[in-house]
Short mmCIF file of C-alpha atoms in Angstrom, two decimals:
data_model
loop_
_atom_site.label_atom_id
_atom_site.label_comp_id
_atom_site.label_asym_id
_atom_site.label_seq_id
_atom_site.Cartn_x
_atom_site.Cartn_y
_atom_site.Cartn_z
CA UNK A 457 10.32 -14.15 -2.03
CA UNK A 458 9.26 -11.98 0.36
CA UNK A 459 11.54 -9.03 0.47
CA UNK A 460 9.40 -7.31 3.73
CA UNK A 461 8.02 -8.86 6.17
CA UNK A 462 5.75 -8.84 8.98
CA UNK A 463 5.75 -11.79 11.27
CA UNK A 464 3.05 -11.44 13.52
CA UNK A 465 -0.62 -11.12 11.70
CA UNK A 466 -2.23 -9.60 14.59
CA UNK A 467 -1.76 -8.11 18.05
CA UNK A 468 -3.98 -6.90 20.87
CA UNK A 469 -3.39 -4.48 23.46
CA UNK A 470 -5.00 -3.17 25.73
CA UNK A 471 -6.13 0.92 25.71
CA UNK A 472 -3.10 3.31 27.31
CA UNK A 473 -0.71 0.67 26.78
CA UNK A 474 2.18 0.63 24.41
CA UNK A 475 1.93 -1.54 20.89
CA UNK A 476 4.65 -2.48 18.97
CA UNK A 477 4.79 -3.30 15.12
CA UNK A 478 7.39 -5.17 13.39
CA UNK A 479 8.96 -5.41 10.25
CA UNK A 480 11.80 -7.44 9.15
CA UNK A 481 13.40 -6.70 5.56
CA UNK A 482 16.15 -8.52 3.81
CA UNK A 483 17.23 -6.08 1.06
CA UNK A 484 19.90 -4.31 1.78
CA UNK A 485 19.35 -1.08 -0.63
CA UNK A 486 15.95 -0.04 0.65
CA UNK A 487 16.62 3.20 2.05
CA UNK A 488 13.33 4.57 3.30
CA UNK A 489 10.86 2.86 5.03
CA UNK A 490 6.97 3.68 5.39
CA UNK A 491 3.93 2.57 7.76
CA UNK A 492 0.50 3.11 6.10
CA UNK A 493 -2.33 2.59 8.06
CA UNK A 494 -5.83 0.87 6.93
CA UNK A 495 -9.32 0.33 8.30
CA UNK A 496 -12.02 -2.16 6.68
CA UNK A 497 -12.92 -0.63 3.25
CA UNK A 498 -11.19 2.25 3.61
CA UNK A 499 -7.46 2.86 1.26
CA UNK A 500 -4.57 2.91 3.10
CA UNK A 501 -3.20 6.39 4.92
CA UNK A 502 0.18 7.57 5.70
CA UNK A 503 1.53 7.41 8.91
CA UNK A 504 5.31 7.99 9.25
CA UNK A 505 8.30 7.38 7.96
CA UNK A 506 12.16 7.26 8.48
CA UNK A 507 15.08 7.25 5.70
CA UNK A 508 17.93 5.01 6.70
CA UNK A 509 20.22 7.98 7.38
CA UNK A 510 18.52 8.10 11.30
CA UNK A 511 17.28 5.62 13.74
CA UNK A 512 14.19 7.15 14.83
CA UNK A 513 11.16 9.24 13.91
CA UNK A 514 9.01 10.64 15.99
CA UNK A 515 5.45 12.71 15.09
CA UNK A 516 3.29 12.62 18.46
CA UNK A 517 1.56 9.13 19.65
CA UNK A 518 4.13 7.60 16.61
CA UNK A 519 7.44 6.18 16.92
CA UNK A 520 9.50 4.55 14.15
CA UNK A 521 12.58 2.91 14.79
CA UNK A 522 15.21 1.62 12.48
CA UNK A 523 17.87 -0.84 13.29
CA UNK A 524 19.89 -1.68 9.83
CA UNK A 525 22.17 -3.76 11.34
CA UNK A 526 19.26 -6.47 11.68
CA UNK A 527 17.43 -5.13 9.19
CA UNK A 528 14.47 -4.35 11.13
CA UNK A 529 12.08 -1.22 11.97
CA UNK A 530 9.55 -1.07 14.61
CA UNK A 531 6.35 0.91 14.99
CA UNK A 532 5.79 1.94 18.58
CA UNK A 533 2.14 3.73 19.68
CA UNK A 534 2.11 5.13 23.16
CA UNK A 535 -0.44 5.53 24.45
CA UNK A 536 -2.88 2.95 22.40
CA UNK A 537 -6.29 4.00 22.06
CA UNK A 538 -9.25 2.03 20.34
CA UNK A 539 -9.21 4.23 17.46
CA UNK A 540 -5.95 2.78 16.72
CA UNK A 541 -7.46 -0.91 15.44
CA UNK A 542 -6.63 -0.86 11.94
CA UNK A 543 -4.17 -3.09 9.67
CA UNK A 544 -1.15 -2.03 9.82
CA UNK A 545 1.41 -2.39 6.77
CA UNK A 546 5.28 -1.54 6.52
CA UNK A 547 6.76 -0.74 3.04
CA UNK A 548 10.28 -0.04 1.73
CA UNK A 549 12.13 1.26 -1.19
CA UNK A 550 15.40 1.93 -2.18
CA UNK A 551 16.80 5.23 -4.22
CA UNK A 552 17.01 3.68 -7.80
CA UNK A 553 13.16 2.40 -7.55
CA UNK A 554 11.99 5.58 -5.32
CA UNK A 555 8.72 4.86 -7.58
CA UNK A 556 8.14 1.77 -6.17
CA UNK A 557 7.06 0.49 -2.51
CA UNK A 558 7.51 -3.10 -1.69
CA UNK A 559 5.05 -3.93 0.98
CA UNK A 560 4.97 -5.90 3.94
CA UNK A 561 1.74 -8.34 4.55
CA UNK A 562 0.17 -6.62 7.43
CA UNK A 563 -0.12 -6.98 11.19
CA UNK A 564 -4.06 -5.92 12.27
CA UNK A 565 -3.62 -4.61 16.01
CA UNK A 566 -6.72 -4.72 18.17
CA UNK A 567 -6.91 -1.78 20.76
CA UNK A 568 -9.04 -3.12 23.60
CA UNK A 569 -10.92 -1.19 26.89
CA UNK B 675 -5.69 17.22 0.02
CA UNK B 676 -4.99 14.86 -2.61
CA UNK B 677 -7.73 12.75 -3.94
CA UNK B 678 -8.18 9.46 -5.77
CA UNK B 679 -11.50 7.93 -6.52
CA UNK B 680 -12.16 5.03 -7.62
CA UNK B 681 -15.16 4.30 -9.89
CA UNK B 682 -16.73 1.54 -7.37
CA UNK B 683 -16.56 0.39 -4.46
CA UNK B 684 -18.04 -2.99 -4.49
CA UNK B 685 -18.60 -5.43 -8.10
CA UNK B 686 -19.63 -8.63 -8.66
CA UNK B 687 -18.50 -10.02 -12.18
CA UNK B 688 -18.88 -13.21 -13.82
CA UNK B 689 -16.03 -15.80 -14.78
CA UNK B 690 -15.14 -15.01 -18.26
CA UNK B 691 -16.48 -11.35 -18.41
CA UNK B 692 -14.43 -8.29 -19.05
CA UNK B 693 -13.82 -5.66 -16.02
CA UNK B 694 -12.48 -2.33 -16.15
CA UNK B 695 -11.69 -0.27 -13.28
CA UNK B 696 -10.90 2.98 -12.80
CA UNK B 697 -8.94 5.43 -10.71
CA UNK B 698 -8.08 9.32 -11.00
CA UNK B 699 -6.56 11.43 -8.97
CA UNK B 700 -6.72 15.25 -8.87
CA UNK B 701 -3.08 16.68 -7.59
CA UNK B 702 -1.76 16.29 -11.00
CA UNK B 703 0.50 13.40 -10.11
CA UNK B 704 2.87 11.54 -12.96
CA UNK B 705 3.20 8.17 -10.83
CA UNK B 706 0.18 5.73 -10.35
CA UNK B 707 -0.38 2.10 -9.66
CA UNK B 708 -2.44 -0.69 -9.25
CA UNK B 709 -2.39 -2.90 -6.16
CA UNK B 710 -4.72 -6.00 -5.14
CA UNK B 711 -5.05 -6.96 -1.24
CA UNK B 712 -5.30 -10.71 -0.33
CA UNK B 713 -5.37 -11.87 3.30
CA UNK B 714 -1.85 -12.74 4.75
CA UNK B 715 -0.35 -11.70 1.27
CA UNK B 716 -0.42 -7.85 1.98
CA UNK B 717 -0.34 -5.30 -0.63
CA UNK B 718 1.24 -6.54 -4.30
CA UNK B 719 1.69 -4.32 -7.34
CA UNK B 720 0.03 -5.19 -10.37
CA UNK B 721 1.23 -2.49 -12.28
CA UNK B 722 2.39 0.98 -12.48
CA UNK B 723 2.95 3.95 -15.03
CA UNK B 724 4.96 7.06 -14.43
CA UNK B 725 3.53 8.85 -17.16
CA UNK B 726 1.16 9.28 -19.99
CA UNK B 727 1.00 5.93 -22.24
CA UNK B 728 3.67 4.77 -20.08
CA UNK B 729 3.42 1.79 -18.11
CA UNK B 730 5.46 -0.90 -16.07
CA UNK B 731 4.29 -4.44 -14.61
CA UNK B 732 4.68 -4.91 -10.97
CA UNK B 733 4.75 -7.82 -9.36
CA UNK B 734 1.57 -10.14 -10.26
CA UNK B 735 0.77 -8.46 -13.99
CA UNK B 736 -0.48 -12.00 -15.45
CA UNK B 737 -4.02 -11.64 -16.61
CA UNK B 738 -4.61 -7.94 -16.17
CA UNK B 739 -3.66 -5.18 -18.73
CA UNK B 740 -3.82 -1.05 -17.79
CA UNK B 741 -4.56 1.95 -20.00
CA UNK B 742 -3.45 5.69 -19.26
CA UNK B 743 -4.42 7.95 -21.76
CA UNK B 744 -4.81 10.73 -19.54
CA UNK B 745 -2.38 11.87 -16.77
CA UNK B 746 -4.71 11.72 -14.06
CA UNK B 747 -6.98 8.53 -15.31
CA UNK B 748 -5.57 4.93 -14.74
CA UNK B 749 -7.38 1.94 -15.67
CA UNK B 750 -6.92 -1.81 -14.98
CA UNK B 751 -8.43 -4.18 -17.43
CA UNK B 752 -9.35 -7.67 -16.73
CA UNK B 753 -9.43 -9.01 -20.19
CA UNK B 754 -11.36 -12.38 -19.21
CA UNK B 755 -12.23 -12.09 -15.23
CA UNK B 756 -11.53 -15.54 -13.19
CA UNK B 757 -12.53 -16.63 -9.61
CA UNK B 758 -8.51 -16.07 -8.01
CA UNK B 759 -8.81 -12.19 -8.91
CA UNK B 760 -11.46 -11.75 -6.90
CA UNK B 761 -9.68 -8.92 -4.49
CA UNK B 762 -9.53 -5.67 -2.98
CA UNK B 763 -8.54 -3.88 -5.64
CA UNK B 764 -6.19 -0.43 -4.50
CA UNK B 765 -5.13 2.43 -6.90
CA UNK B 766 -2.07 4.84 -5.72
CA UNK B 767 -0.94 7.83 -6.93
CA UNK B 768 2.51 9.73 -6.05
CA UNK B 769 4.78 12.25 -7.29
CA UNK B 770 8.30 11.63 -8.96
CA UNK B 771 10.86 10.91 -6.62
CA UNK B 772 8.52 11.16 -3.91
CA UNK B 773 8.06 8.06 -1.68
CA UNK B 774 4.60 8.60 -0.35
CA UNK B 775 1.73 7.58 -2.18
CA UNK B 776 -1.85 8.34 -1.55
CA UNK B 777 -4.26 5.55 -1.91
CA UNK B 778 -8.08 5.46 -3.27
CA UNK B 779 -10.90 3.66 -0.99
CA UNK B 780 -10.60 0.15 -2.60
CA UNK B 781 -13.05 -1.45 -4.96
CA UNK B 782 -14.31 -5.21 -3.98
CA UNK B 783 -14.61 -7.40 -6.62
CA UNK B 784 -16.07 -10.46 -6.50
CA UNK B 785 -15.65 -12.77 -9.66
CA UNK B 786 -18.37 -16.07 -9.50
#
């Protein structure tokens, strides 16, 4: 079963405007949640993160919101710019597993002209 | 900046043939793992070992094995390659307790 997920495999958006990531997770012990970042042969990079003691992280263009009432986090990039098409993947763990991430399947967003 | 290299980038292997691949890192981390990346099935751990000689199966072990005999070398062995793992193959590293991990550049394989 699929303990993170990502509903939407892709998104486009045009350049300056706002895109939103989602990711739903059902267990209830994951504690700190991740978004990583990939381009086409290239290893995933860090992005941002946000531990389920606040609702928001902010670090410039990135926004990560928590809401763990519906289990669900959001990855909002304002504004968009072309450089930001890449795959996109949410991960979570939980305190007694802090070696392990559990990640999400990916949403590849398309920033357009 | 941390690091990890992987030994290739792109391999093309035949059904039945062994396949090692490799991964170190250089930031002297304990944790590393092995992931594979599948269209519409994200990232999934194959295994992982928090130390030296240490090791624990992740998610999809069947038909790989891993070796760490050094702290900053991890290898995944396919013992007898098949067409279903050909992949993206991703190695991680991380340090204790810390959630982060820093990824290598992938290496394609391609089993015919």
């Amino acid at each position: 079963d699929q303990q993170v997920k990502q509903n939407s495999p892709s998104l486009s958006v045009q350049e300056g405007r706002i895109s939103i990531l989602n990711c739903d997770y059902t267990n209830s012990m994951f504690d700190y949640f991740l978004w990583y970042k990939k381009y086409p042969a290239e290893g995933p990079t860090f992005l941002i993160s946000i531990s389920s003691i606040k609702d928001k992280n902010e670090d410039g263009r990135f926004t990560v919101f928590l809401n763990k009432s519906a289990k669900h986090l959001s990855l909002h990039i304002v504004p968009s710019q072309p450089g930001d098409s890449a795959v996109y993947f949410c991960a979570a763990s939980d305190s007694y597993n802090t070696d392990k991430l559990i990640f999400g399947t990916g949403t590849r967003l398309q920033v357009f002209p | 900046d941390v690091k990890v290299t992987q030994s290739s980038r792109y391999l093309v292997k035949r059904t039945g043939e062994k396949v090692f691949l490799e991964c170190v890192q250089d930031m002297d981390h304990e944790n590393m793992f092995w992931y594979r990346q599948d269209p519409g099935l994200g990232l999934r751990l194959i295994y992982f070992s928090y130390d030296v000689k240490m090791k624990e199966k992740g998610d999809i072990p069947e038909g790989y094995s891993v070796s760490r005999e050094k702290k900053e070398r991890f290898s995944l062995i396919l013992e007898s390659a098949s067409t279903n793992q050909t992949s993206m193959y991703l190695c991680a590293s991380s340090l204790v307790g810390v959630y982060e991990q820093y990824f290598g550049p992938g290496t394609r394989l391609t089993v015919t």
